[in-house]
Coordinates of C-alpha atoms in Angstrom, one line a residue:
X1 CA 111.9 156.9 74.5
X2 CA 108.9 155.0 72.9
X3 CA 105.2 156.2 73.5
X4 CA 103.1 153.1 73.1
X5 CA 99.3 152.0 73.5
X6 CA 98.9 149.2 76.0
X7 CA 97.6 145.7 74.9
X8 CA 96.7 143.4 77.8
X9 CA 98.3 139.8 77.3
X10 CA 96.6 136.8 78.7
X11 CA 100.0 135.1 79.0
X12 CA 102.1 134.2 82.2
X13 CA 105.5 135.7 81.6
X14 CA 105.9 138.2 84.3
X15 CA 108.8 140.4 82.6
X16 CA 107.4 140.2 79.1
X17 CA 107.3 143.5 77.3
X18 CA 106.1 142.7 73.5
X19 CA 106.2 145.3 70.8
X20 CA 105.9 145.3 67.1
X21 CA 109.1 143.9 65.2
X22 CA 108.9 147.0 62.8
X23 CA 108.7 149.3 65.8
X24 CA 111.7 147.7 67.3
X25 CA 113.8 147.9 63.9
X26 CA 113.2 151.6 63.8
X27 CA 114.2 152.4 67.4
X28 CA 117.2 152.3 69.5
X29 CA 116.3 149.2 71.3
X30 CA 117.2 145.4 70.6
X31 CA 115.7 142.2 71.6
X32 CA 116.1 141.2 75.4
X33 CA 117.1 144.8 76.3
X34 CA 116.2 145.7 79.8
X35 CA 113.5 148.5 79.9
X36 CA 111.7 150.6 82.1
X37 CA 107.7 150.8 81.5
X38 CA 106.2 154.0 83.0
X39 CA 102.8 155.1 83.6
X40 CA 102.0 158.1 85.5
X41 CA 104.1 157.7 88.4
X42 CA 104.5 154.0 88.5
X43 CA 107.3 152.1 86.7
X44 CA 108.1 148.3 86.2
X45 CA 111.0 146.6 84.8
X46 CA 110.6 144.4 81.7
X47 CA 112.5 142.4 78.9
X48 CA 111.8 143.6 75.5
X49 CA 110.6 141.2 72.9
X50 CA 109.1 141.5 69.3
X51 CA 106.4 139.8 67.2
X52 CA 105.0 140.6 63.8
X53 CA 101.4 139.0 64.3
X54 CA 100.6 139.3 68.1
X55 CA 101.1 143.2 68.3
X56 CA 100.4 145.9 66.0
X57 CA 102.7 149.0 65.2
X58 CA 102.2 151.5 68.1
X59 CA 101.1 148.9 70.6
X60 CA 103.1 147.4 73.4
X61 CA 101.6 143.9 74.9
X62 CA 102.2 143.6 78.7
X63 CA 101.2 140.4 80.8
X64 CA 98.5 141.0 83.5
X65 CA 101.0 141.0 86.3
X66 CA 102.7 144.3 84.8
X67 CA 99.4 145.7 84.0
X68 CA 98.2 145.3 87.6
X69 CA 101.4 146.7 88.7
X70 CA 101.2 149.7 86.4
X71 CA 97.4 150.3 87.2
X72 CA 97.0 150.6 83.4
X73 CA 94.0 149.4 81.2
X74 CA 93.8 148.4 77.5
X75 CA 94.6 151.6 75.2
X76 CA 96.7 153.7 78.0
X77 CA 99.6 155.2 76.6
X78 CA 102.9 154.1 78.5
X79 CA 106.5 155.2 77.9
X80 CA 109.3 152.9 77.2
X81 CA 113.1 153.7 78.1
X82 CA 116.4 152.0 78.9
X83 CA 116.8 150.6 82.3
X84 CA 119.9 151.2 84.4
X85 CA 121.9 148.1 84.7
X86 CA 121.3 146.6 88.4
X87 CA 124.3 146.9 90.4
X88 CA 123.5 143.7 92.1
X89 CA 124.8 141.8 89.1
X90 CA 128.3 142.3 89.9
X91 CA 127.4 140.7 93.4
X92 CA 125.8 138.0 91.6
X93 CA 129.0 137.4 89.7
X94 CA 130.8 137.5 92.7
X95 CA 129.0 134.7 94.3
X96 CA 129.2 132.6 91.1
X97 CA 133.0 132.9 91.3
X98 CA 132.7 131.4 94.9
X99 CA 133.4 134.4 97.0
X100 CA 131.8 135.6 100.1
X101 CA 129.1 138.5 99.9
X102 CA 129.2 141.5 102.4
X103 CA 126.0 142.2 104.2
X104 CA 125.2 145.2 102.0
X105 CA 125.7 143.3 98.8
X106 CA 123.3 140.6 99.9
X107 CA 120.9 143.5 100.6
X108 CA 121.2 144.9 97.3
X109 CA 120.4 141.6 95.4
X110 CA 117.3 141.2 97.9
X111 CA 116.1 144.7 97.4
X112 CA 116.5 144.6 93.5
X113 CA 114.9 141.4 93.3
X114 CA 111.8 142.9 95.0
X115 CA 111.9 146.1 93.1
X116 CA 111.7 143.8 89.9
X117 CA 115.0 145.0 88.5
X118 CA 116.4 141.5 88.0
X119 CA 115.1 139.1 85.5
X120 CA 114.4 135.4 86.0
X121 CA 117.6 134.7 84.2
X122 CA 119.5 136.6 86.6
X123 CA 117.7 135.4 89.5
X124 CA 118.5 131.7 88.5
X125 CA 122.1 132.6 88.2
X126 CA 121.9 133.8 91.8
X127 CA 120.0 130.7 92.9
X128 CA 122.4 128.3 91.0
X129 CA 125.4 130.0 92.8
X130 CA 124.0 129.4 96.0
X131 CA 123.5 125.7 95.0
X132 CA 127.1 125.2 93.8
X133 CA 129.0 127.4 96.2
X134 CA 126.6 127.9 99.2
X135 CA 127.1 130.6 102.0
X136 CA 128.5 130.9 105.3
X137 CA 126.0 131.7 108.3
X138 CA 127.2 135.5 108.3
X139 CA 125.8 135.7 104.9
X140 CA 122.8 133.4 105.5
X141 CA 121.8 135.6 108.5
X142 CA 121.8 138.9 106.5
X143 CA 119.8 137.3 103.6
X144 CA 117.3 136.0 106.2
X145 CA 116.8 139.4 107.7
X146 CA 116.5 141.1 104.4
X147 CA 114.0 138.9 103.1
X148 CA 111.9 139.5 106.1
X149 CA 112.1 143.2 106.2
X150 CA 111.2 143.7 102.6
X151 CA 107.9 142.2 103.4
X152 CA 105.2 142.8 106.2
X153 CA 106.3 142.2 109.9
X154 CA 103.7 141.1 112.4
X155 CA 104.0 142.1 116.0
X156 CA 102.0 140.2 119.2
X157 CA 101.8 141.0 122.7
X158 CA 102.6 137.4 123.8
X159 CA 104.7 134.6 123.1
X160 CA 104.1 133.0 119.6
X161 CA 104.6 129.3 118.9
X162 CA 105.0 127.7 115.5
X163 CA 106.0 124.3 113.8
X164 CA 107.2 123.9 110.2
X165 CA 108.2 120.8 108.3
X166 CA 111.0 121.2 105.4
X167 CA 108.6 118.8 103.5
X168 CA 109.4 116.3 101.0
X169 CA 107.0 113.6 102.3
X170 CA 103.6 113.1 100.8
X171 CA 100.6 113.0 103.2
X172 CA 102.5 115.1 105.8
X173 CA 99.1 116.5 107.4
X174 CA 100.5 116.6 111.0
X175 CA 99.7 120.3 111.3
X176 CA 95.8 119.6 111.4
X177 CA 96.5 117.7 114.5
X178 CA 99.4 119.9 116.2
X179 CA 97.8 123.0 116.0
X180 CA 94.5 122.2 117.9
X181 CA 96.5 120.1 120.5
X182 CA 98.7 123.1 121.3
X183 CA 96.0 125.7 120.8
X184 CA 93.9 123.8 123.4
X185 CA 96.3 124.4 126.0
X186 CA 96.3 128.4 125.8
X187 CA 99.4 128.5 123.7
X188 CA 99.4 130.9 120.7
X189 CA 100.1 129.1 117.5
X190 CA 99.3 131.0 114.2
X191 CA 100.3 128.4 111.7
X192 CA 101.2 129.7 108.3
X193 CA 101.6 127.3 105.4
X194 CA 102.5 127.2 101.8
X195 CA 100.5 125.7 98.9
X196 CA 101.9 122.9 97.1
X197 CA 105.1 123.7 95.3
X198 CA 106.3 120.1 94.1
X199 CA 104.0 118.1 96.3
X200 CA 100.5 116.9 95.8
X201 CA 99.2 119.0 98.8
X202 CA 100.4 121.7 100.9
X203 CA 99.1 122.2 104.4
X204 CA 97.1 125.3 103.1
X205 CA 95.7 123.2 100.2
X206 CA 94.4 120.7 102.7
X207 CA 92.9 123.3 105.2
X208 CA 91.2 125.0 102.2
X209 CA 89.0 122.1 101.7
X210 CA 87.4 122.9 105.2
X211 CA 87.6 126.7 105.6
X212 CA 89.3 129.9 104.2
X213 CA 93.0 130.2 104.4
X214 CA 93.6 133.6 102.5
X215 CA 93.0 135.7 105.7
X216 CA 94.6 139.0 106.3
X217 CA 96.8 139.8 109.3
X218 CA 94.1 141.6 110.9
X219 CA 91.9 138.3 110.6
X220 CA 94.6 136.3 111.8
X221 CA 94.9 138.1 114.8
X222 CA 91.3 138.1 115.5
X223 CA 91.1 134.3 114.9
X224 CA 94.1 133.6 117.4
X225 CA 92.6 136.0 119.9
X226 CA 89.3 133.9 119.8
X227 CA 90.7 130.6 119.6
X228 CA 94.7 130.6 120.1
X229 CA 95.5 129.3 116.7
X230 CA 94.9 129.3 113.0
X231 CA 95.9 127.6 109.9
X232 CA 96.4 129.9 107.0
X233 CA 98.1 130.2 103.7
X234 CA 101.2 132.6 103.8
X235 CA 101.2 133.8 100.5
X236 CA 98.2 135.9 101.2
X237 CA 100.4 137.9 103.7
X238 CA 103.1 139.5 101.8
X239 CA 105.6 137.9 104.2
X240 CA 109.2 137.8 102.9
X241 CA 108.1 138.2 99.3
X242 CA 111.7 137.4 98.0
X243 CA 111.3 133.9 99.2
X244 CA 108.2 133.5 96.7
X245 CA 110.3 134.9 93.9
X246 CA 113.2 132.5 94.4
X247 CA 110.8 129.6 94.7
X248 CA 109.6 130.1 91.3
X249 CA 113.0 129.9 89.9
X250 CA 113.9 126.8 92.1
X251 CA 110.9 124.9 91.0
X252 CA 111.8 124.5 87.3
X253 CA 115.4 124.1 88.2
X254 CA 114.6 121.3 90.6
X255 CA 117.1 122.5 93.3
X256 CA 116.7 123.7 96.7
X257 CA 119.9 125.2 98.0
X258 CA 120.7 124.9 101.5
X259 CA 121.1 128.8 102.3
X260 CA 117.6 129.4 100.6
X261 CA 116.0 126.5 102.5
X262 CA 117.3 128.2 105.9
X263 CA 116.4 131.7 104.9
X264 CA 113.1 130.7 103.4
X265 CA 111.8 129.2 106.7
X266 CA 113.4 131.5 109.0
X267 CA 112.5 134.6 107.2
X268 CA 108.9 133.9 107.2
X269 CA 109.1 133.1 110.8
X270 CA 110.9 136.2 111.8
X271 CA 108.2 138.4 109.8
X272 CA 105.3 136.5 111.6
X273 CA 106.8 137.4 115.0
X274 CA 107.4 133.6 116.2
X275 CA 109.3 133.5 119.5
X276 CA 109.4 129.5 119.8
X277 CA 109.8 127.3 116.9
X278 CA 109.9 123.4 116.4
X279 CA 111.3 122.4 112.8
X280 CA 110.4 119.0 111.6
X281 CA 113.2 117.3 109.3
X282 CA 111.7 114.1 107.7
X283 CA 114.6 111.9 106.8
X284 CA 114.9 108.7 104.7
X285 CA 114.9 107.0 101.4
X286 CA 113.0 109.2 99.1
X287 CA 112.7 112.6 101.5
X288 CA 114.7 115.7 100.9
X289 CA 117.0 114.6 103.8
X290 CA 118.5 111.0 103.2
X291 CA 120.3 110.3 106.3
X292 CA 120.5 111.2 110.1
X293 CA 123.9 112.6 109.7
X294 CA 122.6 115.1 107.1
X295 CA 119.4 115.7 109.1
X296 CA 121.7 116.4 112.3
X297 CA 123.8 119.0 110.3
X298 CA 120.9 120.8 109.0
X299 CA 119.3 120.9 112.5
X300 CA 122.4 122.6 113.9
X301 CA 122.3 125.1 110.9
X302 CA 118.6 125.9 112.0
X303 CA 119.6 126.4 115.6
X304 CA 122.7 128.6 114.9
X305 CA 120.6 130.7 112.5
X306 CA 117.6 131.0 114.9
X307 CA 119.9 132.0 117.8
X308 CA 121.4 134.9 115.7
X309 CA 117.5 135.9 115.1
X310 CA 116.5 135.5 118.8
X311 CA 114.0 132.8 117.8
X312 CA 114.2 129.6 120.2
X313 CA 114.0 126.8 118.0
X314 CA 114.3 123.0 118.4
X315 CA 114.3 120.5 115.6
X316 CA 112.9 117.1 115.4
X317 CA 114.2 114.5 113.0
X318 CA 111.2 112.2 111.8
X319 CA 110.9 109.1 109.6
X320 CA 110.3 110.2 106.1
X321 CA 110.9 107.0 104.0
X322 CA 107.3 106.5 103.1
X323 CA 104.1 108.8 103.1
X324 CA 102.7 109.9 106.3
X325 CA 99.4 108.1 107.0
X326 CA 97.5 106.8 103.9
X327 CA 95.9 109.6 102.2
X328 CA 97.6 112.1 99.6
X329 CA 95.9 114.8 98.1
X330 CA 93.8 117.8 99.7
X331 CA 90.4 116.1 100.4
X332 CA 91.9 112.6 101.1
X333 CA 94.2 114.2 103.7
X334 CA 91.7 116.6 105.1
X335 CA 89.2 113.2 105.5
X336 CA 92.0 111.4 107.3
X337 CA 92.8 114.4 109.5
X338 CA 89.4 114.5 110.7
X339 CA 89.2 111.0 111.5
X340 CA 92.3 111.1 113.5
X341 CA 90.7 114.0 115.4
X342 CA 87.4 112.2 115.9
X343 CA 88.9 109.0 116.8
X344 CA 92.6 108.7 116.8
X345 CA 92.5 104.9 117.2
X346 CA 91.1 104.5 113.8
X347 CA 93.7 106.7 112.2
X348 CA 96.9 105.6 110.7
X349 CA 99.6 105.2 113.4
X350 CA 102.3 107.0 111.6
X351 CA 100.1 110.4 111.5
X352 CA 99.1 109.9 115.2
X353 CA 102.5 109.2 116.4
X354 CA 104.2 111.8 114.7
X355 CA 101.6 114.6 115.5
X356 CA 101.5 113.8 119.1
X357 CA 105.3 113.6 119.2
X358 CA 105.8 117.1 117.5
X359 CA 102.8 118.5 119.8
X360 CA 104.5 117.3 122.8
X361 CA 107.6 119.1 122.1
X362 CA 105.6 122.2 121.5
X363 CA 104.0 121.9 125.0
X364 CA 107.4 121.1 126.7
X365 CA 108.6 124.3 125.1
X366 CA 105.8 126.3 126.3
X367 CA 106.2 124.8 129.8
X368 CA 102.5 123.6 129.9
X369 CA 103.9 120.0 130.2
X370 CA 106.6 118.6 132.4
X371 CA 110.0 117.6 130.4
X372 CA 109.5 114.1 128.9
X373 CA 105.7 114.3 129.5
X374 CA 104.6 116.4 126.6
X375 CA 103.9 113.4 124.2
X376 CA 101.6 111.7 126.7
X377 CA 99.7 115.1 127.4
X378 CA 99.3 115.7 123.6
X379 CA 97.8 112.1 123.3
X380 CA 95.4 112.7 126.2
X381 CA 94.1 116.0 124.7
X382 CA 93.6 113.9 121.4
X383 CA 91.9 111.2 123.2
X384 CA 89.4 113.3 125.0
X385 CA 88.4 115.1 121.8
X386 CA 89.6 118.5 123.2
X387 CA 91.8 118.7 119.9
X388 CA 88.8 118.0 117.7
X389 CA 86.6 120.8 119.5
X390 CA 89.3 123.3 119.3
X391 CA 90.1 122.4 115.6
X392 CA 86.2 123.1 114.8
X393 CA 86.4 126.4 116.9
X394 CA 89.5 127.3 114.3
X395 CA 87.9 126.3 111.2
X396 CA 84.6 128.0 112.0
X397 CA 86.6 131.4 113.0
X398 CA 88.2 131.4 109.6
X399 CA 84.9 131.1 107.9
X400 CA 84.1 127.4 107.5
X401 CA 81.6 125.1 109.2
X402 CA 81.6 122.2 111.4
X403 CA 81.9 118.9 109.4
X404 CA 82.9 115.4 109.9
X405 CA 85.3 113.1 108.1
X406 CA 82.7 111.1 106.2
X407 CA 81.3 114.3 104.8
X408 CA 84.2 115.1 102.8
X409 CA 83.8 114.3 99.2
X410 CA 86.6 112.7 97.2
X411 CA 86.9 112.2 93.4
X412 CA 84.0 110.5 91.7
X413 CA 86.2 108.6 89.6
X414 CA 88.5 106.0 91.0
X415 CA 90.6 103.0 90.1
X416 CA 92.2 100.2 92.1
X417 CA 95.9 99.2 91.5
X418 CA 96.3 95.5 92.6
X419 CA 99.3 93.4 93.9
X420 CA 100.7 91.3 90.8
X421 CA 101.9 88.6 93.3
X422 CA 102.0 87.3 96.8
X423 CA 104.6 88.8 98.9
X424 CA 105.6 91.8 101.1
X425 CA 105.6 95.4 100.6
X426 CA 109.2 96.5 100.5
X427 CA 108.7 100.1 99.4
X428 CA 106.6 102.8 98.8
X429 CA 108.0 105.5 96.6
X430 CA 107.3 109.1 98.0
X431 CA 108.3 110.5 94.4
X432 CA 106.1 108.0 92.6
X433 CA 103.1 108.5 94.9
X434 CA 103.3 112.3 94.6
X435 CA 103.6 112.0 90.7
X436 CA 100.6 109.9 90.5
X437 CA 98.5 112.0 92.5
X438 CA 99.4 115.1 90.6
X439 CA 98.8 113.5 87.5
X440 CA 95.3 112.6 88.9
X441 CA 94.7 116.3 89.3
X442 CA 96.1 117.4 92.7
X443 CA 96.4 119.8 94.2
X444 CA 94.3 121.9 92.0
X445 CA 91.6 119.2 91.8
X446 CA 91.1 119.2 95.6
X447 CA 89.4 115.7 95.4
X448 CA 92.0 114.0 93.6
X449 CA 94.7 112.1 95.0
X450 CA 96.1 108.6 96.2
X451 CA 94.9 106.4 99.1
X452 CA 97.3 103.7 100.1
X453 CA 95.9 100.4 101.4
X454 CA 99.4 99.2 102.4
X455 CA 102.5 100.3 104.1
X456 CA 106.1 99.0 104.2
X457 CA 106.2 95.5 105.9
X458 CA 102.6 94.6 105.1
X459 CA 102.0 91.2 103.8
X460 CA 99.9 91.1 100.5
X461 CA 98.3 88.2 98.3
X462 CA 98.1 88.4 94.6
X463 CA 94.8 90.7 93.8
X464 CA 95.0 92.5 97.0
X465 CA 94.2 96.3 96.5
X466 CA 97.7 98.3 97.0
X467 CA 96.3 101.7 96.4
X468 CA 93.3 103.7 94.9
X469 CA 93.7 106.7 92.7
X470 CA 90.9 109.3 92.8
X471 CA 90.0 112.1 90.4
X472 CA 87.1 114.4 89.4
X473 CA 88.3 114.1 85.6
X474 CA 88.0 110.6 83.9
X475 CA 90.6 111.7 81.4
X476 CA 93.2 112.4 84.3
X477 CA 92.4 109.5 86.1
X478 CA 93.2 107.4 83.1
X479 CA 96.5 109.1 82.6
X480 CA 97.1 108.8 86.3
X481 CA 96.7 104.9 86.0
X482 CA 98.9 104.6 83.1
X483 CA 101.7 106.3 84.9
X484 CA 101.2 104.0 87.8
X485 CA 101.7 101.1 85.7
X486 CA 104.9 102.7 84.6
X487 CA 106.3 104.0 88.0
X488 CA 105.4 100.9 90.0
X489 CA 105.7 102.9 93.3
X490 CA 104.5 100.3 95.6
X491 CA 107.2 97.3 95.4
X492 CA 105.9 93.9 96.2
X493 CA 108.7 91.1 96.7
X494 CA 108.6 87.7 97.5
X495 CA 110.7 86.3 100.6
X496 CA 113.3 85.1 98.1
X497 CA 114.9 88.2 96.6
X498 CA 117.9 86.8 94.7
X499 CA 119.4 83.3 94.1
X500 CA 123.1 83.1 93.3
X501 CA 124.7 80.0 91.8
X502 CA 128.3 78.6 91.1
X503 CA 127.9 79.3 87.4

C-alpha cells in the first residue's frame, strides 16, 4: 500500500492515477496496474501510470473527476492499493466469443461499469463485442432495465408522453414544434434530450439558446405542472448513467451497436416514467438507417422491447436523405424553429411537415384526436398560434424570456458558398454539412453553423448562393470555408450526367 500526497491534474483522463517513476520502481506496482485510491470512506478505481517530470516523489496526480469523487483537495494524503479483478471481465470475454449472456452477467457488467471498476479499454471491448456479435431481445431487455435502475427513476401521477429521434440527420429541430403542439392539448410531454454527440446541435443545445436546460427533476415536475411540457438536457438528471459511459466509448470508435441504440433510448424513457412513446427513425442516404427495410426491422425491435417494458410505442419512418429545414447549428436552428411557430407558412416545408406529422401521431395516441385526424389537428394548433404561445410559456417557466425569431443572433462572421455551374441540386450531404458546421464552431459556439439556400431538386444558376457558413471566430470560419471547398457537400449537376460513346 502506498501513502501519497494529492496533486490535482487539469487533464481529461478519467481513470488516470499518475505517480513518480522512482516511486513506481521502488513499489510492488507496475504501469497500467488497476488500483484503488482511497480517502476517508471514499474509493475510486484507477489505472496506474508514471512520470519523471509531472509528478514529484511522494505525490499522486489525479484528474479533476477523481478528485471530485474522492472529495479531496491538493495536498491531502490518499492510500493506493491493488484493485480486485472485476468479475465482469469473464462475461465480457464470453460476449466477445459470441455467446449469450445471462441476466445476472449483464447486471454485473453494468454495475461494475457504474462503480468505475472497468477501464475504458474494457468498456470498449464490451461495446465492440456488441457491435460484432449483437444481443438477442432477452439480453437487450436485461441491459435496458439495469441501465435504468442504476440511475434515478422518475414517477408521475398521470400518463406521460414523449417523442425521440434516433438522430443522424442535421437540422432535426422538430421537438421545438412537437412539444408545444402536444402540450397545448393538455397531454404531459416532458422532453429530455441530449447535447450533440456527433452532430452540430442536439435538441438541448438548440433550446439552451433560449432558456435553461439543466433543470433538476423537481424543477421539471414544476414546469410540467404549469405548462404540460418541458425541453431539458437529460444529462443533468442522472438518468441511466451507464448510457453516458458507453457513449463516451462509442464516439471515438465511430460505432453505434444496435443493442446499445435500443437500450440507450428505452432505458432513459423507462427511467423518466414515460408511458407512451413515439420513435422517429430518419431513413435515407446519409442517415444512420439507409433503407425502409432496415428502418422497419429497427422499428419492430423498438416495439418488441417496449412491450416487454410496458411502454406503448409507435415508430415513424421519416425522410432523412438531407437536412431537415435549412438551418444547422444551435442559434440558427432556434431561429428557424421560432419562425415556424410564429408563421409556419414562412418556414421550410420539411420542418413543418415532419413536426405536424409526428405531433399528429402523439395526439392520436393520447386520444385527443380521432384516428387519421391528428396531423390536421396539429397543423391547426400551429396555424392558430397556440403552439407558439405554449412554447413561450415553457421557455419562461424554464427560466428564459419571451423572444422572437429576428432577435436571435447568429455568428458575426460569415461567408457565402456559390454554385460553380448552372444546374440542379442532386445531393446535400448530411455528413458534409455537419462537418462544416462543426468546423465553424458548432455546437460549442452556439452562433456557428450553416444555412442552406437550396435543397435537392432546386434549379440554380452559376453564382447563386448555395449555403452560408456562420461563426463567431474569423479563424474557424476560414477553416470551415476551406473544408467546404474540399467536401463539396452540395452537389450541382447539369441535366447531362454522362455521355457514353461507341469507342
